[in-house]
XYZ file of N, CA, C and O in Angstrom:
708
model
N 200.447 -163.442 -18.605
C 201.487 -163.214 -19.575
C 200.834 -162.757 -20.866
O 199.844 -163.328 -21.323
N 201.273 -161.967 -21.303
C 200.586 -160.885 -22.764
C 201.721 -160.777 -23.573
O 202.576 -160.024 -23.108
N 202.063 -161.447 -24.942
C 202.847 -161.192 -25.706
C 202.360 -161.618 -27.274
O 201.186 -161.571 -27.641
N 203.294 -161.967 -27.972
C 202.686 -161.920 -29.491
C 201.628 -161.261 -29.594
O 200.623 -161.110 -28.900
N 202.029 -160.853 -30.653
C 200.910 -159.520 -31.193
C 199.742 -160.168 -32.490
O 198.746 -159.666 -33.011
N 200.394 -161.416 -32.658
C 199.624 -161.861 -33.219
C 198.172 -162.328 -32.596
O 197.966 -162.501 -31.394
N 197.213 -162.496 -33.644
C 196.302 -162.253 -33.281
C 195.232 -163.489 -34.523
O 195.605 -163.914 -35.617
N 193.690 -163.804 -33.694
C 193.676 -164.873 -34.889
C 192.066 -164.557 -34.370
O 191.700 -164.161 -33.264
N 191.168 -164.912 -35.698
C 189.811 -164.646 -35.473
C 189.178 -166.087 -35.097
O 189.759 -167.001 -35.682
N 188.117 -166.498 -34.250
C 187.454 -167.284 -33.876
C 185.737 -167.017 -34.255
O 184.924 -166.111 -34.072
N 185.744 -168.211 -34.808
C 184.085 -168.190 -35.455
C 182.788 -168.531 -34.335
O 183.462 -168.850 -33.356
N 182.085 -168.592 -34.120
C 180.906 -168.627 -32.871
C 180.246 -169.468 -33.622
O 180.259 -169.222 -34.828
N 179.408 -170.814 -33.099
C 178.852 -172.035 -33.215
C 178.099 -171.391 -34.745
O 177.910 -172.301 -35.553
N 177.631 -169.922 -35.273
C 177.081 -169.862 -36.516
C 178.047 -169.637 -37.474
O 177.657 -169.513 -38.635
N 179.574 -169.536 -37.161
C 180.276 -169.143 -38.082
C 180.129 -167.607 -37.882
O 180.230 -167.016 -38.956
N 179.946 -166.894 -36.947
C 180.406 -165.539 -37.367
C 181.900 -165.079 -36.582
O 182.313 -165.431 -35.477
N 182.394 -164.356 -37.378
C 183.150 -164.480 -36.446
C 183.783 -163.248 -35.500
O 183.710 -162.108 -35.961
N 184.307 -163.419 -34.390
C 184.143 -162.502 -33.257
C 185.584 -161.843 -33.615
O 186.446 -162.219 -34.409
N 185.533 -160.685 -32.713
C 186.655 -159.914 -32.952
C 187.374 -160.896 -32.360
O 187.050 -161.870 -31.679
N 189.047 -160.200 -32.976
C 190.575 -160.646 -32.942
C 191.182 -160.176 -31.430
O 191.269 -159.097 -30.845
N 191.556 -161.591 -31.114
C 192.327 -161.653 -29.584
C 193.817 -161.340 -29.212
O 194.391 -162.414 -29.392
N 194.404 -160.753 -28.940
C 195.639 -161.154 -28.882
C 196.036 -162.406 -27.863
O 195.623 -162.450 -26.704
N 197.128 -163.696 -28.617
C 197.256 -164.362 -28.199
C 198.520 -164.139 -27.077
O 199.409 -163.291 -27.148
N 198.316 -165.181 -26.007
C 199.510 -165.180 -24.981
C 200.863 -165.893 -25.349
O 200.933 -167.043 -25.783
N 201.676 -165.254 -25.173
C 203.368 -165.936 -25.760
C 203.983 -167.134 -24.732
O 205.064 -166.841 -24.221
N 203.379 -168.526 -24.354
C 203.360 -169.521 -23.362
C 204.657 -169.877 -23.482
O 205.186 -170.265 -22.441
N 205.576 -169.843 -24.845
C 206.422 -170.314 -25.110
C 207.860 -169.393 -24.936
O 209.024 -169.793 -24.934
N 207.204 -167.700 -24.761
C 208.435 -166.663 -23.934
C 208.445 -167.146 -22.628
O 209.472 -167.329 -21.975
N 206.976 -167.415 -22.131
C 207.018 -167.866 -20.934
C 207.247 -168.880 -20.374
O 207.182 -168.885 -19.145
N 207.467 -169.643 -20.830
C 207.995 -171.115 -20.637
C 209.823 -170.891 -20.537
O 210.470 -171.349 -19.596
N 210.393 -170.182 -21.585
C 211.960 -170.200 -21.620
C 212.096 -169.131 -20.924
O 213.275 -169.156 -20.570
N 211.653 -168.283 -20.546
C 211.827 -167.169 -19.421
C 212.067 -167.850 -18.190
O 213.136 -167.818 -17.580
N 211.010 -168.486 -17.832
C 210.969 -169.479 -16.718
C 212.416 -170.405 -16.252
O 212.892 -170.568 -15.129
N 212.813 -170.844 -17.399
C 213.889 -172.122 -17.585
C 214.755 -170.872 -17.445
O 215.119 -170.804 -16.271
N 215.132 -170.069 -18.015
C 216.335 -169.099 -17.907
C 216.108 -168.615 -16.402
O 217.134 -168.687 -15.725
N 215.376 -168.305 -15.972
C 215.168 -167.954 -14.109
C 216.015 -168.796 -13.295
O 216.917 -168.588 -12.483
N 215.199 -170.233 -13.968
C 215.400 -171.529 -13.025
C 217.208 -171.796 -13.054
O 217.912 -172.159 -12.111
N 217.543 -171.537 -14.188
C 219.152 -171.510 -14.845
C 219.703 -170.403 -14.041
O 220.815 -170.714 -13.614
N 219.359 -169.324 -13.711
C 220.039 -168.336 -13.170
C 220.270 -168.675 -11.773
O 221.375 -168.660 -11.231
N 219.240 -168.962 -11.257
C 219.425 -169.124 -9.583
C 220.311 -170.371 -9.218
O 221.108 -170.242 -8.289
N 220.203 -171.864 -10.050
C 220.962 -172.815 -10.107
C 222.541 -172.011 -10.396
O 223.311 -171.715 -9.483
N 222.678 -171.872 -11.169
C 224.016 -171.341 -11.453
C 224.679 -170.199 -10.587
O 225.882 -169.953 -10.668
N 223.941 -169.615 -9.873
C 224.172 -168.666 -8.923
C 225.277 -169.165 -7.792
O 226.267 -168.593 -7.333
N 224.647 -170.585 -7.509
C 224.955 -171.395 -6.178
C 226.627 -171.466 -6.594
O 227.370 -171.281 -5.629
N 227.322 -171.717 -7.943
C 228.605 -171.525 -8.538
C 229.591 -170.750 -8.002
O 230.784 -170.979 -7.801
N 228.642 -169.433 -7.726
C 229.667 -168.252 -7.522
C 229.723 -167.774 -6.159
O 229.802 -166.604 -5.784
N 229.669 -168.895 -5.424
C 229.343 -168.966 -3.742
C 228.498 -168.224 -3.669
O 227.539 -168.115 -4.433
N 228.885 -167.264 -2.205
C 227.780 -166.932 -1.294
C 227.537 -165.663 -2.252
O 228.236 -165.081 -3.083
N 226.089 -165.479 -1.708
C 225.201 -163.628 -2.758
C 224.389 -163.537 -1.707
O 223.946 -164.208 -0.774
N 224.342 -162.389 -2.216
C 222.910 -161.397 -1.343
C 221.864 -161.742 -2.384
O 221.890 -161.983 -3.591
N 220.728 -161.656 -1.234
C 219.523 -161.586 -1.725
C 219.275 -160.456 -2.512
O 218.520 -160.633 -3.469
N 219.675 -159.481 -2.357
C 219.583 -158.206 -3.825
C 220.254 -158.611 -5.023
O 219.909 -158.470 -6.196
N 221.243 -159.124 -4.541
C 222.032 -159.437 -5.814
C 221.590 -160.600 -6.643
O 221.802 -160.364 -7.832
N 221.117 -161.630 -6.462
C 219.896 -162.455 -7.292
C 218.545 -161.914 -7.683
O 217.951 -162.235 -8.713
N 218.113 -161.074 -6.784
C 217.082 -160.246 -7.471
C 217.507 -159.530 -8.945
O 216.970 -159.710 -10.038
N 218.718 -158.607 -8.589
C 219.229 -157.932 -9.851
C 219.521 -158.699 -10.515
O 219.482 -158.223 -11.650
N 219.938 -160.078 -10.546
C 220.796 -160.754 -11.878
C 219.854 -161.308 -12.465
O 219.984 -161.460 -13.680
N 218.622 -161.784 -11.812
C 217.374 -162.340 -12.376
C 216.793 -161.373 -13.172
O 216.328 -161.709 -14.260
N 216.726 -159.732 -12.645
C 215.714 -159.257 -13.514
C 217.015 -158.218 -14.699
O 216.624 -157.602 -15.690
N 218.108 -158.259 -14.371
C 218.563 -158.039 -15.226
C 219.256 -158.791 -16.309
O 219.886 -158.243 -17.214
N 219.053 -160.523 -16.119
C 219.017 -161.419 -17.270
C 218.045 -161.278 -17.813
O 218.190 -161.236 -19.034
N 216.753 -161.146 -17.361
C 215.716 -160.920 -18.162
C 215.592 -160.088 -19.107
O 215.792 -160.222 -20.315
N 215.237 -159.183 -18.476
C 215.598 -157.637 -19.433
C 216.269 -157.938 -20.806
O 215.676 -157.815 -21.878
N 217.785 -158.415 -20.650
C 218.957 -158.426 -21.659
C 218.279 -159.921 -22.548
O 217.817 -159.773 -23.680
N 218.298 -161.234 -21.910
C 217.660 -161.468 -22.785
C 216.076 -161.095 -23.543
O 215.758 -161.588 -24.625
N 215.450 -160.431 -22.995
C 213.958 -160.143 -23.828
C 214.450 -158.851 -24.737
O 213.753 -158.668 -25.735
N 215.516 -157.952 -24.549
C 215.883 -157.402 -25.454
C 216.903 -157.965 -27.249
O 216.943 -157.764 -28.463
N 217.461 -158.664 -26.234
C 217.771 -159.478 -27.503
C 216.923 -160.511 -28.171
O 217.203 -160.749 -29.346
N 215.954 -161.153 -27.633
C 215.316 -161.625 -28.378
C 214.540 -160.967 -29.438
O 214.430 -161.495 -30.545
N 213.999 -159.845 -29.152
C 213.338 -158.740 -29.724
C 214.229 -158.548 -30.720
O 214.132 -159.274 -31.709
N 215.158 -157.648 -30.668
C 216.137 -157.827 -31.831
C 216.384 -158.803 -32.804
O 216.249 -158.635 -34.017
N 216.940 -160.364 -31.946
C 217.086 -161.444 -33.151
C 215.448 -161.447 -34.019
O 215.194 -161.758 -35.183
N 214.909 -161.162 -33.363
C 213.252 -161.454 -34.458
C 213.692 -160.329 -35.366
O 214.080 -160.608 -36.501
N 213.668 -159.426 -35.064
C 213.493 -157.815 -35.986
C 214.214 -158.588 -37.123
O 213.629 -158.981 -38.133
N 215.954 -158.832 -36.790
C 216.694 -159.105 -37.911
C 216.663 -160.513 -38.380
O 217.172 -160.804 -39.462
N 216.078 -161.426 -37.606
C 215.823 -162.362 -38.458
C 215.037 -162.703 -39.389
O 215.238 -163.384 -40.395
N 213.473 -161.828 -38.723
C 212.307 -161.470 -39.832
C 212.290 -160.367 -40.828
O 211.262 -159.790 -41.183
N 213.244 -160.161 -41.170
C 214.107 -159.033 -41.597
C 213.074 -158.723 -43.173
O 212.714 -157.596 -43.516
N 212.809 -159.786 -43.807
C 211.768 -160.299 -45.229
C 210.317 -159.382 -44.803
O 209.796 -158.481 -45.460
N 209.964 -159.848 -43.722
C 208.732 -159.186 -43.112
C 208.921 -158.092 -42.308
O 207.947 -157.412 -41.988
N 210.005 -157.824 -41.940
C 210.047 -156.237 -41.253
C 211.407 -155.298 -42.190
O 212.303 -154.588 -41.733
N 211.115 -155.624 -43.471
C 211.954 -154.563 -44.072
C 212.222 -152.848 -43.722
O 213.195 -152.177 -44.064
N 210.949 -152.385 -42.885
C 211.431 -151.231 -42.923
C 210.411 -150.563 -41.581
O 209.449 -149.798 -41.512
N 211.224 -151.322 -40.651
C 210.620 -151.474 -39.395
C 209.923 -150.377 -38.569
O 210.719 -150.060 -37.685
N 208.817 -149.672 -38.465
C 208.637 -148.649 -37.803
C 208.754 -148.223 -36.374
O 209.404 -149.054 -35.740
N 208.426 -147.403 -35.785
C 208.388 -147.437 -34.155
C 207.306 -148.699 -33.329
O 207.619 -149.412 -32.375
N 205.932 -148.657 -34.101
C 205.306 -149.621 -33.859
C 205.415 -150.864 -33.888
O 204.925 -151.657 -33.084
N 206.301 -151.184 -35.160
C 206.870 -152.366 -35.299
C 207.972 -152.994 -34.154
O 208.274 -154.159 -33.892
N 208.309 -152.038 -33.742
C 209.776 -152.469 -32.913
C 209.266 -152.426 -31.589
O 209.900 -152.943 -30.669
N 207.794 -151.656 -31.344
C 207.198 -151.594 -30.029
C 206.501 -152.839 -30.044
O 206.750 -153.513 -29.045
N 205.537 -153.478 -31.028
C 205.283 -154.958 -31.183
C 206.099 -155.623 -30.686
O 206.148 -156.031 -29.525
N 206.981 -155.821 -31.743
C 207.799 -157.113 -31.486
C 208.870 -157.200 -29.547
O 209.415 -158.152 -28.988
N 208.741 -155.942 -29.196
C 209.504 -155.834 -28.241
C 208.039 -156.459 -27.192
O 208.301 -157.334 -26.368
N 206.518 -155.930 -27.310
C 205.757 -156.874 -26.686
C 205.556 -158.043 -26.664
O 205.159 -158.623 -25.654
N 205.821 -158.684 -27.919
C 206.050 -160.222 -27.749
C 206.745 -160.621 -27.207
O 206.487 -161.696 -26.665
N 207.804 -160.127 -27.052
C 208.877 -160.873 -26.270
C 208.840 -160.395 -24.746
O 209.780 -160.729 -24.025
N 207.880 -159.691 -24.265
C 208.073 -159.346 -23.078
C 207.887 -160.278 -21.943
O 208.335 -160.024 -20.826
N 206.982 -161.758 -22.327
C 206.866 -162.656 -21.296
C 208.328 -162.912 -20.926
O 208.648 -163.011 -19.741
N 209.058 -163.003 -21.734
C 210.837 -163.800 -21.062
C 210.988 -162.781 -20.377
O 211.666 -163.363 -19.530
N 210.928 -161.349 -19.855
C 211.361 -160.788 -18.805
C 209.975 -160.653 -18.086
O 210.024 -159.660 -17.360
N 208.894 -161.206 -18.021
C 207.921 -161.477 -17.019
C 207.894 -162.759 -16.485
O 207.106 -162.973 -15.564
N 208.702 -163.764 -16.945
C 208.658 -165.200 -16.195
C 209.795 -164.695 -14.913
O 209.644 -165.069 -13.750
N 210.848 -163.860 -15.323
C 211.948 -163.246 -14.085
C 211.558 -163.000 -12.849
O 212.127 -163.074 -11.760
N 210.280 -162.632 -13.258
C 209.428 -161.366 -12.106
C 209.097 -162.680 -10.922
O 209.893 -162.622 -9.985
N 208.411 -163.456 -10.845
C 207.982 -164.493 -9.635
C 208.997 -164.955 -9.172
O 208.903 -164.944 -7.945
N 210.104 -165.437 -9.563
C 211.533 -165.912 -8.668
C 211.916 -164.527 -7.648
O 211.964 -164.282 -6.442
N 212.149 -163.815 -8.941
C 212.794 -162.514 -8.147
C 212.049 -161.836 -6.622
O 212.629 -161.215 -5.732
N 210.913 -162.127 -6.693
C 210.014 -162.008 -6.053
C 209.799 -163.006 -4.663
O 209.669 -162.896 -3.443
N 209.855 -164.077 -5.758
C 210.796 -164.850 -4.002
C 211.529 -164.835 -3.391
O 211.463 -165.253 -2.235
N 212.710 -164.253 -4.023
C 213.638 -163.846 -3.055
C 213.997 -163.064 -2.455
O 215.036 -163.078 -1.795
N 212.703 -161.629 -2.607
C 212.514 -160.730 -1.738
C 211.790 -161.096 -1.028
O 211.605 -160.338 -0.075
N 211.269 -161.932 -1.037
C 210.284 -162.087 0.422
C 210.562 -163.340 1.162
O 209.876 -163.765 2.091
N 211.958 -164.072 0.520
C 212.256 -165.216 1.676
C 212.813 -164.416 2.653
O 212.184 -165.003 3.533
N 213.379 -163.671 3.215
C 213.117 -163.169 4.847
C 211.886 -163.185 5.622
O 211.768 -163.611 6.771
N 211.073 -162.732 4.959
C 210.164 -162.699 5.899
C 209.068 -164.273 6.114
O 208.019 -164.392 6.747
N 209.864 -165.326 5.279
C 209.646 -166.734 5.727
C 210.376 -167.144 6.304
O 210.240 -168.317 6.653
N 211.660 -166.312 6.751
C 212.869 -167.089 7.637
C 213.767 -168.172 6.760
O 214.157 -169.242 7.228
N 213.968 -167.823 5.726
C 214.592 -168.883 4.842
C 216.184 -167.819 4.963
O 216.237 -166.602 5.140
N 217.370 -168.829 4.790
C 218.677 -168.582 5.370
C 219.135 -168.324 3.262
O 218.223 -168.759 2.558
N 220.122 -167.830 2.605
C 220.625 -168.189 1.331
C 220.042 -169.431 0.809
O 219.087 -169.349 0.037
N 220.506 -170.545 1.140
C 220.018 -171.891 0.600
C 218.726 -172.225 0.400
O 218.296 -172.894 -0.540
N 218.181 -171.810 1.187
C 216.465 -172.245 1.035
C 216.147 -171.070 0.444
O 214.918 -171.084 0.518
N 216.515 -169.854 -0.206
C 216.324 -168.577 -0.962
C 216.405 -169.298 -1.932
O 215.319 -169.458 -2.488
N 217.352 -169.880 -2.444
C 217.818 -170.065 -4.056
C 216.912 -171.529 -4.232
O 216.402 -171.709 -5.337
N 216.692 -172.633 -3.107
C 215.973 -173.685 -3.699
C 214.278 -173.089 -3.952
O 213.565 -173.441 -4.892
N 213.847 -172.032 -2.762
C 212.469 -171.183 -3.101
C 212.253 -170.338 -4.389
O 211.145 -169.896 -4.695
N 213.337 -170.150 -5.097
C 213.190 -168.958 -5.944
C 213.317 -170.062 -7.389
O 212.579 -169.892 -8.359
N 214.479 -171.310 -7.334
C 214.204 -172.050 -8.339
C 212.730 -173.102 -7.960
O 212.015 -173.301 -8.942
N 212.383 -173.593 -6.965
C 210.669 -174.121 -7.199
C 210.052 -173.382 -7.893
O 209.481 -173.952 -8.823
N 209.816 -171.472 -7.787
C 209.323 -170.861 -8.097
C 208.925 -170.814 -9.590
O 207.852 -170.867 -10.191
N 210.270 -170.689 -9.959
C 211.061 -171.065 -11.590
C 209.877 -172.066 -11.860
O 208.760 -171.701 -12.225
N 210.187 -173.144 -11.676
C 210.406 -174.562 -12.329
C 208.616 -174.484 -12.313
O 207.958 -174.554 -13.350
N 207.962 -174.314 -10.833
C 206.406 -174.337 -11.178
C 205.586 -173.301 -12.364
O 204.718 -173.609 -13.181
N 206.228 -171.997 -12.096
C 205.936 -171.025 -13.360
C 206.227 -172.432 -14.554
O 205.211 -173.079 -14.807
N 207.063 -172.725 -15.002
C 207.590 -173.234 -16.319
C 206.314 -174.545 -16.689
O 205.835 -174.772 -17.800
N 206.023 -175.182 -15.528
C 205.386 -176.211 -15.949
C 203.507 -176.062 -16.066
O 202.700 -176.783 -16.653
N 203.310 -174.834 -15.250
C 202.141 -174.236 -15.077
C 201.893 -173.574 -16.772
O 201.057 -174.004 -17.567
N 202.692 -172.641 -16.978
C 202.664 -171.853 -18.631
C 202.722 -172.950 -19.469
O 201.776 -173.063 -20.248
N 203.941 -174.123 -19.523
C 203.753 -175.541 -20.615
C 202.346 -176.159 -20.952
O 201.912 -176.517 -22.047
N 201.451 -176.200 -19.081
C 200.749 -177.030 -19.108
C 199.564 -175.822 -19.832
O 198.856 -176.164 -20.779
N 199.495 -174.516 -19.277
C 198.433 -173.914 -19.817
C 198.567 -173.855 -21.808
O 197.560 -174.092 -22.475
N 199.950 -173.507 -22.504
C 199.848 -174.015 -23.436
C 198.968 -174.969 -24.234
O 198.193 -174.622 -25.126
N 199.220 -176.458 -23.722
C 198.701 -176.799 -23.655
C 197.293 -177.383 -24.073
O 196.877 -178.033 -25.032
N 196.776 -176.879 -22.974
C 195.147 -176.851 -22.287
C 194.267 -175.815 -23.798
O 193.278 -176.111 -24.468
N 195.276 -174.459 -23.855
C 194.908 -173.304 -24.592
C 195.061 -173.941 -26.042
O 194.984 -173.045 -26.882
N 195.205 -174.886 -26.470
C 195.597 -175.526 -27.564
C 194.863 -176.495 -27.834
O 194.821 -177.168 -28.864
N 194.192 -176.582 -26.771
C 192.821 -177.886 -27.179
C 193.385 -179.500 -26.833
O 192.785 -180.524 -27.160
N 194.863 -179.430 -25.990
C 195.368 -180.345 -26.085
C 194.627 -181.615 -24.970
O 194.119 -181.375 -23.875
N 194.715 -182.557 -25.429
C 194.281 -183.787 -24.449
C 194.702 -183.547 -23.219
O 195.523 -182.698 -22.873
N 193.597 -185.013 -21.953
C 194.448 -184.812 -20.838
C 195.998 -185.496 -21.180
O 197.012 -184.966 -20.727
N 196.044 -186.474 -21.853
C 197.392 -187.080 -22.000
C 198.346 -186.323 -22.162
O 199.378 -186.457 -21.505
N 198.162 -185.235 -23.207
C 198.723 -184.569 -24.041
C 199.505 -183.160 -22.548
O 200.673 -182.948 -22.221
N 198.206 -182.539 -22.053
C 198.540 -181.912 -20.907
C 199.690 -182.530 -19.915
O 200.711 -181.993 -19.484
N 199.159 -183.874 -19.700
C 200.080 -184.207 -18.531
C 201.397 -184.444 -19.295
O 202.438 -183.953 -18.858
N 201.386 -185.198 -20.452
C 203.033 -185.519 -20.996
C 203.740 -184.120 -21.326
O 204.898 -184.141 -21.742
N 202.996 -182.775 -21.132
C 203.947 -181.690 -21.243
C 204.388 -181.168 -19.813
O 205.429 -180.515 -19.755
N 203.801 -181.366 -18.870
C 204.056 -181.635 -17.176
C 205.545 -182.789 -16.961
O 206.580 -182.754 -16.295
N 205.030 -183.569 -17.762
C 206.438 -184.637 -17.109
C 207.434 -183.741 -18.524
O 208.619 -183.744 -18.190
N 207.291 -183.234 -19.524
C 208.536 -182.958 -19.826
C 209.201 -182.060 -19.604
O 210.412 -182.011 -19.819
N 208.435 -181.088 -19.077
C 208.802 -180.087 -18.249
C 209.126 -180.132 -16.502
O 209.673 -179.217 -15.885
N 208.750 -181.134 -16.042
C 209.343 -181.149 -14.794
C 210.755 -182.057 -14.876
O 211.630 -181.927 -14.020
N 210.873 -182.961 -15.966
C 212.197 -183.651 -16.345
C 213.237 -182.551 -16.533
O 214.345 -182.629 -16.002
N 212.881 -181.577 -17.259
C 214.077 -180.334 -18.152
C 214.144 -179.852 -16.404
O 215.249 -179.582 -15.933
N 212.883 -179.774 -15.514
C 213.087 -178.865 -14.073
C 213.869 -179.333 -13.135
O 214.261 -178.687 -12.163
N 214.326 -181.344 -13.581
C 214.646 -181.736 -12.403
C 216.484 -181.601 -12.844
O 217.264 -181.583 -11.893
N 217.098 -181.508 -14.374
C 218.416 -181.484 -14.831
C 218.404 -180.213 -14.485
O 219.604 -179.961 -14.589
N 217.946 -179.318 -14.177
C 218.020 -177.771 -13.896
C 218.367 -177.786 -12.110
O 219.274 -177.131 -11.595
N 217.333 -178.767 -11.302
C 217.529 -179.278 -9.986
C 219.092 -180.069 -9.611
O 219.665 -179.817 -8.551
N 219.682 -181.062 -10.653
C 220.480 -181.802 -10.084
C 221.601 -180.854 -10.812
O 222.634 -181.374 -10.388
N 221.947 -179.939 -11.526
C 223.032 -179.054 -11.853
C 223.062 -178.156 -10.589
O 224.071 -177.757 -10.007
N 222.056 -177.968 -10.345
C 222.192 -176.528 -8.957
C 222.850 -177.185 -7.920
O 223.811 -176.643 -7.373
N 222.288 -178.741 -7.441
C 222.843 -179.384 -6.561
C 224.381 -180.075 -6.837
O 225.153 -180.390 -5.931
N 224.654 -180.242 -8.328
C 226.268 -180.455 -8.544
C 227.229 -179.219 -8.306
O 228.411 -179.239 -7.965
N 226.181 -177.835 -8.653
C 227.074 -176.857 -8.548
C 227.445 -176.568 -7.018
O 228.582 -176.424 -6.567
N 226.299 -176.518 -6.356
C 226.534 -176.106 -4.960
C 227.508 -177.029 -4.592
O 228.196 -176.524 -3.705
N 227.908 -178.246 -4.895
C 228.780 -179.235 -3.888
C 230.048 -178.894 -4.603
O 230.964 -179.435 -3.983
N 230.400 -178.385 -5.398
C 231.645 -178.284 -6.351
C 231.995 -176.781 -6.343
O 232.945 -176.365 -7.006
């Protein structure tokens, strides 16, 4: 995942310091993820779908939201992007591109549950695992990339598999209702 354009210098054990990294956006990728996991749960709502048709709604929630997110920044940072250029709007549209790259691995499962023999139901519970492990994998790398403890690592694992399991028992209220 490659987003924020921000960027931050790191000093080497003498203090010099090395060129500027661009950092990874864990946190597009984290709510990208949860919006996946939300899509396929909520899917189960509108009865039966084709497997194309969760592909498209996944990658075309994505899309719409990473475009609007892009936008709400432009106009919310409105102080700092007074007079926004092409580059500017090509930035900020890269930062936000992890929320329509967390889409991509669900969607992806559910083109290829045929060829695991999975029927609708086991499509949508394969494509939200998919979800939910992306979400807690990017939390936990956060994280890790943050210098964070093991404690610290694992208590973002359980809070993210907690948000994965109300995402789990809505899919399963929806499907029965």
């Amino acid at each position: 995942m490659t987003g924020r354009a921000d960027t931050y210098d790191e000093a080497d054990d003498e203090g010099r310091h090395r060129p500027e990294r661009p950092r990874t956006d864990y946190g597009g990728a984290v709510y990208g993820a949860l919006l996946a996991a939300s899509v396929v749960a909520g899917t189960g709502a509108l009865g039966p779908y084709h497997r194309v048709g969760l592909v498209v709604i996944l990658l075309v929630t994505g899309l719409v939201f990473w475009a609007a997110h892009a936008y709400s920044r432009l106009v919310g940072e409105r102080d700092t992007y007074r007079h926004p250029t092409w580059a500017v709007i090509g930035r900020v549209a890269r930062d936000e591109w992890p929320i329509f790259q967390a889409a991509v691995p669900p969607a992806l499962a559910v083109a290829i549950s045929p060829l695991l023999g999975l029927d609708l139901e086991g499509t949508a519970w394969f494509a939200l695992s998919v979800a939910l492990a992306e979400q807690i994998g990017w939390a936990g790398a956060a994280e890790v990339r943050a210098g964070g403890s093991r404690r610290r690592v694992l208590a973002s694992g359980v809070v993210n598999l907690v948000l994965g399991l109300v995402i789990v028992i809505l899919k399963a209220f929806l499907h029965e209702h």
